[in-house]
Coordinates of C-alpha atoms in Angstrom, one line a residue:
X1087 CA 23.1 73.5 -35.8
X1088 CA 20.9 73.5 -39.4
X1089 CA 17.6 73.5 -36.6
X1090 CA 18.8 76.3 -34.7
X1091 CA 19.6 78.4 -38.1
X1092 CA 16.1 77.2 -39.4
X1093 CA 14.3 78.8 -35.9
X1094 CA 16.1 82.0 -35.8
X1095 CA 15.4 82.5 -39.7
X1096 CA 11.9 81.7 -38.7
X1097 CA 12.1 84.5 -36.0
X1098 CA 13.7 87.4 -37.9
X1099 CA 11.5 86.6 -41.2
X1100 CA 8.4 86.9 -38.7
X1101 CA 9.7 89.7 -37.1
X1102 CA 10.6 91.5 -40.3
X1103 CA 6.8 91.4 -41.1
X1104 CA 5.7 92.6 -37.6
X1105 CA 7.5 95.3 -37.1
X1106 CA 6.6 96.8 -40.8
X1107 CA 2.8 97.5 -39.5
X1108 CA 3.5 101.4 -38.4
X1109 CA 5.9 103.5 -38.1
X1110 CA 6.5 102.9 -34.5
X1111 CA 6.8 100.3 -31.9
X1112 CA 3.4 101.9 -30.6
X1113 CA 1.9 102.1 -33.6
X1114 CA 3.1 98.5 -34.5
X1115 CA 1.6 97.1 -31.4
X1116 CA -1.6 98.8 -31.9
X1117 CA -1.6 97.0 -35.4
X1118 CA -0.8 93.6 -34.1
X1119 CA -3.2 93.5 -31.0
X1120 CA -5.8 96.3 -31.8
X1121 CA -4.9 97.8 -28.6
X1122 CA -6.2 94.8 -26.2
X1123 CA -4.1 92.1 -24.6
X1124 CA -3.1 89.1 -26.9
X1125 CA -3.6 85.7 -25.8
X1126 CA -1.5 82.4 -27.1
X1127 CA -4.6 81.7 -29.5
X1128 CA -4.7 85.2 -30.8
X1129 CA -1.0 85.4 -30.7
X1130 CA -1.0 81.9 -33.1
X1131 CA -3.5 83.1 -35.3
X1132 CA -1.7 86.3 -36.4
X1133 CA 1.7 84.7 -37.1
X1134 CA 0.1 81.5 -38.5
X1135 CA -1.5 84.1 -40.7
X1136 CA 1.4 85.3 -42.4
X1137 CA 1.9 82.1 -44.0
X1138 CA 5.4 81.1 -42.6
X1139 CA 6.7 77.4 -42.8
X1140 CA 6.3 76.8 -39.2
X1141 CA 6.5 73.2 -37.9
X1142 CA 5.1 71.9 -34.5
X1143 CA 6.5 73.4 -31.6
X1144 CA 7.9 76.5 -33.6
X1145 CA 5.2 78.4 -31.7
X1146 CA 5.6 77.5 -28.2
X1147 CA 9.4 78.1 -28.8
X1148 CA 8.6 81.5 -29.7
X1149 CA 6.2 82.1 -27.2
X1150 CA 8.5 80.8 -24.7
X1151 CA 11.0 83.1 -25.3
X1152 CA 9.5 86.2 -25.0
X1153 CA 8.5 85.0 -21.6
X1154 CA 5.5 86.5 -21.1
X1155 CA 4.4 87.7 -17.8
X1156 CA 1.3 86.7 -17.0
X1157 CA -1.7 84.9 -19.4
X1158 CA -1.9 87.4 -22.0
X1159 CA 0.8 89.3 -23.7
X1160 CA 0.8 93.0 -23.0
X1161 CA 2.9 95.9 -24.5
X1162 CA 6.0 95.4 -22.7
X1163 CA 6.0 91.6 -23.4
X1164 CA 5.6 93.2 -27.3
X1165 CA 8.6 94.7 -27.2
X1166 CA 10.5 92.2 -25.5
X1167 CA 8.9 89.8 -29.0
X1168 CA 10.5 92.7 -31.5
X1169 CA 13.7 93.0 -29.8
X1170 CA 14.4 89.4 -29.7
X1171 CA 17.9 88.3 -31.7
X1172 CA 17.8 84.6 -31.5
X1173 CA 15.3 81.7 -30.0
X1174 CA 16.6 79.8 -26.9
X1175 CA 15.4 76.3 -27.8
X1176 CA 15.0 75.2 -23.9
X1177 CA 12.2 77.9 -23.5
X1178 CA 9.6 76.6 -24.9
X1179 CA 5.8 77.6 -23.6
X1180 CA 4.6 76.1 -20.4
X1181 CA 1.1 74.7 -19.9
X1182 CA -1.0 73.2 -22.9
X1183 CA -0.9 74.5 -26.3
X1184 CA -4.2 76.4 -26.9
X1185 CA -7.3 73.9 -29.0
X1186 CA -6.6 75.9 -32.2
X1187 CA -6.4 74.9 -35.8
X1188 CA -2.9 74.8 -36.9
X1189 CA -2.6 76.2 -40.6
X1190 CA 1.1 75.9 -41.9
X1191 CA 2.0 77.7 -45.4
X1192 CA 3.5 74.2 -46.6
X1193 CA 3.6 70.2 -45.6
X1194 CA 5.8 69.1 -42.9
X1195 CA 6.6 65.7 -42.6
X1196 CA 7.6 64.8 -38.6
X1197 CA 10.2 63.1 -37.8
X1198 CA 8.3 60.9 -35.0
X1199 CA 5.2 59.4 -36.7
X1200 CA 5.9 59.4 -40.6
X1201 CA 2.9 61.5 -40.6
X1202 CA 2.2 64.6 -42.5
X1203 CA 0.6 68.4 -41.2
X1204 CA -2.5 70.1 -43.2
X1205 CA -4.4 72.5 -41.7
X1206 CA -3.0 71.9 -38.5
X1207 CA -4.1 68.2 -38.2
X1208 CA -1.3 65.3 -38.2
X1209 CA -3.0 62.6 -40.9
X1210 CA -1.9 59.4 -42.4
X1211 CA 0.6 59.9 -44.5
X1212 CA -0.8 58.9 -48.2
X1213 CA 0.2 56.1 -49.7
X1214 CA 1.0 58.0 -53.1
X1215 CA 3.2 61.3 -53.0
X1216 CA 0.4 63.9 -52.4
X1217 CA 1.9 66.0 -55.4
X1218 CA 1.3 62.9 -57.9
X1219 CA -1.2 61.1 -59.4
X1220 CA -1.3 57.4 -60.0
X1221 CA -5.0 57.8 -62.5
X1222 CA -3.5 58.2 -66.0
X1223 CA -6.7 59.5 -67.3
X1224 CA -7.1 62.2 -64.5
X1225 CA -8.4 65.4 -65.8
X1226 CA -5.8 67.5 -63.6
X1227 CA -3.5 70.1 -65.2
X1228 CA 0.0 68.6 -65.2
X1229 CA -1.4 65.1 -64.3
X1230 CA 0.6 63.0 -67.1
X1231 CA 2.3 59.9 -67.8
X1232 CA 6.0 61.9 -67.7
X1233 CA 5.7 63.9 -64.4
X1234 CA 2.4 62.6 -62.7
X1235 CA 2.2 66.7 -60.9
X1236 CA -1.0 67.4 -60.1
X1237 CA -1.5 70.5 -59.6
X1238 CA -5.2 70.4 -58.8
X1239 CA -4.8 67.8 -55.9
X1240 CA -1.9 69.9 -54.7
X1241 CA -4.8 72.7 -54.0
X1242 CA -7.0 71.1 -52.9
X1243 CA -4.8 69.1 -50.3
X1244 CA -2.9 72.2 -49.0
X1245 CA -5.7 74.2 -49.4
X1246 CA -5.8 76.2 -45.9
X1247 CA -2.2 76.8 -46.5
X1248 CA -2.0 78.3 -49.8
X1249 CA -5.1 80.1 -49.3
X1250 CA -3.7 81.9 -46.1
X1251 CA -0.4 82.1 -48.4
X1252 CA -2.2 84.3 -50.9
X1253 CA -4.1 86.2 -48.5
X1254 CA -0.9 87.1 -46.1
X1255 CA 0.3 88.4 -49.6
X1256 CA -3.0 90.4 -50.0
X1257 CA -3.3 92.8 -46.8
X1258 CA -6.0 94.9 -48.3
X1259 CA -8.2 92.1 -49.4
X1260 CA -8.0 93.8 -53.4
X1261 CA -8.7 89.7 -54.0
X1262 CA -5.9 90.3 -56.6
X1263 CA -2.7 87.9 -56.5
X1264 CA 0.1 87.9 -59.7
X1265 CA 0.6 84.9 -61.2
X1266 CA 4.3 85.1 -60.1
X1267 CA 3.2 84.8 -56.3
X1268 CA 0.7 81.9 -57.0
X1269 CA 3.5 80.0 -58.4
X1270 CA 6.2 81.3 -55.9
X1271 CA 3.6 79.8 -53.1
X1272 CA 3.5 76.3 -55.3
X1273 CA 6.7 76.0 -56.2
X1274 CA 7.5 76.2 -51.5
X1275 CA 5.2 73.1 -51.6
X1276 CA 6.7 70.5 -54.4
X1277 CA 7.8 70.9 -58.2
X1278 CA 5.4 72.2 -60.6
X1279 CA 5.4 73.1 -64.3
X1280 CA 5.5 77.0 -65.1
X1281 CA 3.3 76.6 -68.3
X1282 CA 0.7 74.1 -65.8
X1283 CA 0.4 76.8 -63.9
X1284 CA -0.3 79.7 -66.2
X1285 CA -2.3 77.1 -68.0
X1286 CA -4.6 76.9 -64.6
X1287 CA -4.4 81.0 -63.8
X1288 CA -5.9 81.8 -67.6
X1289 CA -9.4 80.5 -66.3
X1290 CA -9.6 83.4 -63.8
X1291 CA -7.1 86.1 -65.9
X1292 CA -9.0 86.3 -68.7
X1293 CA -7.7 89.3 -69.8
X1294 CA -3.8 88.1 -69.5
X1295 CA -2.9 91.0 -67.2
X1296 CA -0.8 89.0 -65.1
X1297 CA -2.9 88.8 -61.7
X1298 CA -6.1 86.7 -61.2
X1299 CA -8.7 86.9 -58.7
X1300 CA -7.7 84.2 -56.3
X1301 CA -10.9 84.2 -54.3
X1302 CA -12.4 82.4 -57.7
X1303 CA -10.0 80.1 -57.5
X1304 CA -10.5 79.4 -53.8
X1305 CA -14.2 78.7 -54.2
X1306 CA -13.4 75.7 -57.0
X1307 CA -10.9 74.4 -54.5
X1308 CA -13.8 74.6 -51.9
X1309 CA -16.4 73.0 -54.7
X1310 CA -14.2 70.2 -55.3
X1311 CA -13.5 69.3 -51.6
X1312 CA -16.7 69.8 -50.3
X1313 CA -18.1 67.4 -52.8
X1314 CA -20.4 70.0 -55.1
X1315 CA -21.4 69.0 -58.2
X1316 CA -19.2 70.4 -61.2
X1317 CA -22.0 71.6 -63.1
X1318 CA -24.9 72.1 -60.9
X1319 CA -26.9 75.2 -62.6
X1320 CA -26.7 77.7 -59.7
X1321 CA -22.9 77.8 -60.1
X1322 CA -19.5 76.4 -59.6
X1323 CA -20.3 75.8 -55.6
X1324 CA -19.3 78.7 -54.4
X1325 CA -21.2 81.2 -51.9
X1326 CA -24.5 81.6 -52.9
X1327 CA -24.4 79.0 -56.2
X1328 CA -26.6 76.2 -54.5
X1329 CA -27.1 73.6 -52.0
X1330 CA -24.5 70.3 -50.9
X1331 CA -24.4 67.3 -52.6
X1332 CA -22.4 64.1 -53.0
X1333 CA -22.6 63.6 -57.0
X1334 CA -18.9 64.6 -57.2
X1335 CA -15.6 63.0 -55.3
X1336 CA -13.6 66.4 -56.0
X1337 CA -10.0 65.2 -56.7
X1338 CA -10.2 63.7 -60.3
X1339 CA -13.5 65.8 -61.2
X1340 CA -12.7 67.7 -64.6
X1341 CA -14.9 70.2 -63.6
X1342 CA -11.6 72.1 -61.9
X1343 CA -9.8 72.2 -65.4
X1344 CA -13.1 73.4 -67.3
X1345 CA -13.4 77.0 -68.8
X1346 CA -14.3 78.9 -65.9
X1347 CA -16.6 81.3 -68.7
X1348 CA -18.8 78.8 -69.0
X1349 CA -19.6 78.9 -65.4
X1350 CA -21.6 81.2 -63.1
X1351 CA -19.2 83.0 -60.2
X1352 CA -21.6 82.4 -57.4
X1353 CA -19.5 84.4 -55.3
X1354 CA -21.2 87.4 -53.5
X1355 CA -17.4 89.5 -53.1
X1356 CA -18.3 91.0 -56.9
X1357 CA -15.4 90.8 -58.6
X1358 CA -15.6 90.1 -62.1
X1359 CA -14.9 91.6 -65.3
X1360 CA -18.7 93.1 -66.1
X1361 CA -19.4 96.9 -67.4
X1362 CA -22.3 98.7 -67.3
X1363 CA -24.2 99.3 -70.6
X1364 CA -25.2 102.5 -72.1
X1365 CA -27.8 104.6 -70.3
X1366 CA -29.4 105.1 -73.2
X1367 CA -30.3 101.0 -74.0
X1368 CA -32.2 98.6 -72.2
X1369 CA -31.8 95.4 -71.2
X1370 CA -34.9 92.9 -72.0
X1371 CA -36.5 91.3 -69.1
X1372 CA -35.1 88.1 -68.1
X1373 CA -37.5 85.1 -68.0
X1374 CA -39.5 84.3 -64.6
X1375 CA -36.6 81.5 -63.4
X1376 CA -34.2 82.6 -60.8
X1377 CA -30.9 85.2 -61.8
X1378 CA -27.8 83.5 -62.3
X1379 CA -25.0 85.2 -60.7
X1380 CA -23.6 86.9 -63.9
X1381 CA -26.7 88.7 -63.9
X1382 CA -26.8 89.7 -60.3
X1383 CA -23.5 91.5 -60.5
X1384 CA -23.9 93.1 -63.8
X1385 CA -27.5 94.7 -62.0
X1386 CA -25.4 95.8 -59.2
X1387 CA -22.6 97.0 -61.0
X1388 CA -25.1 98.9 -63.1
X1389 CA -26.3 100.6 -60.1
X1390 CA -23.2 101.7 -58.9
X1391 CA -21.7 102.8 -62.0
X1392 CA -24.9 105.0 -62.5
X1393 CA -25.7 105.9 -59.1
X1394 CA -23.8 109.2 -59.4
X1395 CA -25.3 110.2 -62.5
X1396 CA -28.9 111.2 -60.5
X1397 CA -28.2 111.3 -56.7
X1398 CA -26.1 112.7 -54.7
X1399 CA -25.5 109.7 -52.1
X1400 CA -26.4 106.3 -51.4
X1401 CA -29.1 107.1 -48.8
X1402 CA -31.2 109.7 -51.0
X1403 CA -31.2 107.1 -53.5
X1404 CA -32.2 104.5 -51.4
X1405 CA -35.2 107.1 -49.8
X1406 CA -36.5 107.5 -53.6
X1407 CA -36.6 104.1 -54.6
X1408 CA -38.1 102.9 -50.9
X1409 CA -40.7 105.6 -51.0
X1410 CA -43.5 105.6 -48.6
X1411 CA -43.1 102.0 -48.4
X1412 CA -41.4 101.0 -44.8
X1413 CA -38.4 99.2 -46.7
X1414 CA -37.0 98.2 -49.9
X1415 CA -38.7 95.4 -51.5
X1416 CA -38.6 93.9 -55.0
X1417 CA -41.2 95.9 -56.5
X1418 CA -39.7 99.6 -55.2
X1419 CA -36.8 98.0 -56.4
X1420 CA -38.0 97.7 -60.1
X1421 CA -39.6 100.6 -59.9
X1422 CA -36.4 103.1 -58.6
X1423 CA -34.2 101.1 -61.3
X1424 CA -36.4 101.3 -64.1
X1425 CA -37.3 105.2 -63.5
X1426 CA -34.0 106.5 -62.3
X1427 CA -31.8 104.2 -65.2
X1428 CA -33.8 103.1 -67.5
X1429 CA -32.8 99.5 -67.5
X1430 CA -35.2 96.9 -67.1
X1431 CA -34.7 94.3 -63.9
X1432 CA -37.7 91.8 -63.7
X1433 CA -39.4 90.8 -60.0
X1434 CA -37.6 87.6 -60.2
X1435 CA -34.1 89.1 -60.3
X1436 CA -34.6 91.9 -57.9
X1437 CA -35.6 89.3 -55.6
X1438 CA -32.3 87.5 -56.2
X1439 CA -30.6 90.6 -55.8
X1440 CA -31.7 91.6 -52.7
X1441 CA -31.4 88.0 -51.2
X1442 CA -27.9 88.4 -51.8
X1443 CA -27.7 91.0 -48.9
X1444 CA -30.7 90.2 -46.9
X1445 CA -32.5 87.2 -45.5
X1446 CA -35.5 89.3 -45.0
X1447 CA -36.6 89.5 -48.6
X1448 CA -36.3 93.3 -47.9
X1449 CA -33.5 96.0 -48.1
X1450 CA -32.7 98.2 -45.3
X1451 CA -30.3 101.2 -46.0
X1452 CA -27.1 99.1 -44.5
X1453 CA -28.0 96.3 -46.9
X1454 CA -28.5 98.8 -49.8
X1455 CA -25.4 100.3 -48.9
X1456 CA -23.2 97.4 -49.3
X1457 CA -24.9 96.0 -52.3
X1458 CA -23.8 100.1 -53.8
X1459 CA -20.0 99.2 -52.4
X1460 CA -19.5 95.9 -53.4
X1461 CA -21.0 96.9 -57.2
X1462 CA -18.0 100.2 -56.8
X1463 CA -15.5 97.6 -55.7
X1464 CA -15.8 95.6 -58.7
X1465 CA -15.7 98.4 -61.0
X1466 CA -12.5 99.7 -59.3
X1467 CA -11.1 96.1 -59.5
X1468 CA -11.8 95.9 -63.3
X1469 CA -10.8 99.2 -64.0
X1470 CA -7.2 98.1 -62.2
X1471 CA -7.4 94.7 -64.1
X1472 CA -7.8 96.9 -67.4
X1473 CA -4.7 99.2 -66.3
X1474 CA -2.8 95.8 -66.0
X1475 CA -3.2 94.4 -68.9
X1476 CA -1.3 97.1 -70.9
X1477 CA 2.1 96.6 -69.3
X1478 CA 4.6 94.4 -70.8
X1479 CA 5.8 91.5 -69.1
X1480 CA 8.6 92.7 -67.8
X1481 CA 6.6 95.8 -66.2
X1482 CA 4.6 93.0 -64.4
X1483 CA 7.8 91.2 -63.2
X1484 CA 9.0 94.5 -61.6
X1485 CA 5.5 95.4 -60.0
X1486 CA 5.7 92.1 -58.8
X1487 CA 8.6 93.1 -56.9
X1488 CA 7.3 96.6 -55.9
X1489 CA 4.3 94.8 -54.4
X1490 CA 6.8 92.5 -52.1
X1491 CA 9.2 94.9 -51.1
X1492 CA 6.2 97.1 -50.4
X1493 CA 4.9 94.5 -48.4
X1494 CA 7.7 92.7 -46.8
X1495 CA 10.1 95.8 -46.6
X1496 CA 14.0 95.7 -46.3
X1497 CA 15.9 97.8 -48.5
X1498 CA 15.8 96.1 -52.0
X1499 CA 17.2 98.5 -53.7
X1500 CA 20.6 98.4 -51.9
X1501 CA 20.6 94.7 -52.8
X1502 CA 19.7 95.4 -56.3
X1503 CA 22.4 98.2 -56.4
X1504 CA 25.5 95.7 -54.8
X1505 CA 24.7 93.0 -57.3
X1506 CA 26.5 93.0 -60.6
X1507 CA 24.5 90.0 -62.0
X1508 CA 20.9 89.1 -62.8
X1509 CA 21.5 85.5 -61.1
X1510 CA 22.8 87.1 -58.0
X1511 CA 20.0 90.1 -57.7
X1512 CA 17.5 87.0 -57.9
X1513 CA 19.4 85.2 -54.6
X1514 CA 19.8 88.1 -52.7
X1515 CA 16.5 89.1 -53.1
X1516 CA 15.3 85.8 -51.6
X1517 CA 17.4 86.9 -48.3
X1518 CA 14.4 89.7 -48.5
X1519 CA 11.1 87.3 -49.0
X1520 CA 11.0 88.5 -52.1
X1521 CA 10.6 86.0 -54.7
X1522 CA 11.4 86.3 -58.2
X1523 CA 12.0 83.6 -60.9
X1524 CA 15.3 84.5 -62.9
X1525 CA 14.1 83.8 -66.5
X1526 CA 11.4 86.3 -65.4
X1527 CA 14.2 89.6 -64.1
X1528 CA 16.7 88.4 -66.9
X1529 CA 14.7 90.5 -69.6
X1530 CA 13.9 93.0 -67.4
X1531 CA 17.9 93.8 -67.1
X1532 CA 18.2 93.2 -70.8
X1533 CA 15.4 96.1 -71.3
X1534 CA 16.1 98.3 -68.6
X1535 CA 19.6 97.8 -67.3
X1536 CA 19.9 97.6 -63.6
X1537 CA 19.2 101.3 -63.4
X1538 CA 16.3 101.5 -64.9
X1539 CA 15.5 97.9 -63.0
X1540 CA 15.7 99.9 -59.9
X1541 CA 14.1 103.4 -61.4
X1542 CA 10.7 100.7 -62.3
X1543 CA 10.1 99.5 -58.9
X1544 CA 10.4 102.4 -58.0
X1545 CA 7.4 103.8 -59.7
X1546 CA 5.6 100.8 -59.2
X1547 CA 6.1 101.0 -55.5
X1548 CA 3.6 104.2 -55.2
X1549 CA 1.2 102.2 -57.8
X1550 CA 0.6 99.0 -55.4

């Protein structure tokens, strides 16, 4: 009986997310399948996406059920899917599961082998609990002698499942996730320490507006399992800090727990907290060794932030600073910046610039283009950062909220309205898959009242 409540809570929670991509069933199944027929691969990768505590077979029960006719699922099929009540468990698929990786949000243990799932592959099961640490002198947050969590090696051995966690939680790729939902996606995997957490999220929130930039911390997880070095001087290991090498074993490296100012980004997404400087300063030239990333993205952010100032668009700027030349090398590059904005670049960093976008050693106007967006995106994500970080906390805690019941739908506010207690909003909001800790609402009713609980997320929900 508790497995067949476990699969049809499996079904409606997925369900409740599928059917929440339009504002019809058309609309929804143009969303879900981009208008072409969806295969059992394709159809695994989106719901695997989502981040749902699936175990094996889950899938082929639910593909099983909606008994597809034919290979490929097709509209009709669809709405057989979104109209289904409860999962038959004697239908499962026919025919062999489809070779792909398997990515659940958190570790099952099976019942059959004593073996755990990551990432889709069944492995040994560990000698130690994965979530402690038997090194006293490990350099992980929460790694001590009283609890042994580490909260480090929980990252990086669940690593595919909290990252699709975070980004099922992030549909529009902002790269932004509140320190609420990190620890909402932890605390699904084993017991960890509220202040180890915010401990580890002030490296990337710097500011202390309550939401980090998780792709950061998804390239330190990736430097530490892929064996990077913790200080190499490109970067932390991340895309575009350096080359591979085998000076660090990852897991008790201190290198995760290190202040992440101290280290270069290396990521080529642009997010970080850097602001252009006056228009009427310059910058001196840098010396002839290669631009660390903090200096790429504060050149590109320059650009952006000043491109409006002097052209009209992208492409008349990029048609300046080219020139009669047939493309946009380092020199024209110099050159345009130095004219246009007075702010000194040398040869060496315009070269690391445009290497950034281009294997070529040359810009074309695509790759000038999206060097221009990526510096306006991380403006926009600092300015949003900066608008963040002036809310109290319990303004977070109910934007927090907005951005789930935003997300995940259902009517919250009918739940919130039927519940006379803070203890019982916090449980019947988890019937919704949205996640709250209750010493982070209780001040928020003591503030606000439950009314103006209710009148906050609502503002908050045209905000997010």
């Amino acid at each position: 009986m508790a497995e067949a409540e476990r699969l049809n809570k499996i079904l409606q929670d997925v369900l409740d997310r599928v059917k929440h991509r339009g504002s019809s069933s058309k609309v929804n199944w143009m969303n879900f399948s981009n208008g072409q027929p969806v295969s059992r691969a394709k159809f695994d990768s989106i719901i695997e996406k989502y981040g749902f505590p699936l175990r094996d077979g889950d899938l082929d029960l639910i593909w099983g059920n909606i008994e597809v006719k034919g290979k490929t699922m097709g509209y009709s099929d669809y709405i057989r899917f979104i109209t289904m009540d409860k999962i038959d468990a004697s239908k499962a698929s026919v025919g062999p599961r489809p070779l792909t990786q398997q990515a659940p949000s958190y570790a099952e243990k099976t019942s059959t082998n004593n073996t755990y799932r990551d990432a889709g592959n069944a492995c040994p099961r560990p000698t130690t609990n994965p979530t402690y640490s038997s090194n006293k002198n490990q350099n992980d947050y929460g790694s001590n002698q009283s609890s042994g969590t580490s909260i480090s090696k929980i990252l990086i051995d669940y690593k595919a499942s909290i990252g699709k966690s975070m980004i099922s939680i992030d549909p529009n790729f902002t790269g932004l996730i509140s320190v609420h939902e990190f620890e909402d996606i932890l605390q699904r995997i084993a017991l960890v320490n509220s202040s180890d957490v915010k401990r580890l999220v002030g490296i990337y929130d710097k500011s202390n507006c309550g939401y980090f930039n998780y792709f950061m911390l998804l390239g330190d997880i990736c430097n530490q399992s892929n064996d990077l070095p913790p200080t190499m001087s490109g970067g932390s290991g991340r895309v575009g800090s350096g080359g591979r090498s085998s000076g660090s074993t990852g897991y008790n490296d201190a290198s995760f727990a290190d202040d992440y100012s101290q280290r270069n980004s290396g990521m080529s997404i642009g997010y970080s907290n850097y602001s252009a400087p006056p228009a009427d300063e310059y910058s001196a030239p840098s010396q002839s060794a290669p631009a660390g990333t903090s200096r790429i993205n504060e050149i590109i952010t320059t650009i952006a932030s000043r491109m409006d100032t002097v052209y009209d668009s992208t492409q008349s700027c990029f048609q300046k600073w080219r020139g009669s030349s047939r493309a946009l090398g380092p020199q024209e590059f110099v050159a345009g910046i130095q004219r246009d904005f007075k702010y000194n670049v040398s040869l060496d960093e315009a070269t690391s610039v445009i290497s950034r976008f281009s294997n070529k050693g040359i810009l074309s106007l695509g790759d000038f283009m999206k060097m221009v967006g990526e510096g306006s995106d991380s403006i926009q994500v600092n300015y949003k950062q900066k608008c963040l970080a002036d809310l109290t906390d319990e303004e977070k805690t109910l934007m927090h909220i907005a951005r789930q019941g935003k997300a995940k739908g259902g009517d919250w506010q009918d739940v919130l309205e039927r519940c006379d207690s803070c203890e019982l909003a916090v449980q019947s909001l988890r019937s919704l898959n949205i996640y709250v800790m209750l010493n982070d609402l209780r001040p928020c009713y003591k503030k606000f009242g439950k009314n103006g609980v209710i009148q906050k997320v609502h503002e908050f929900m045209s905000q997010v």
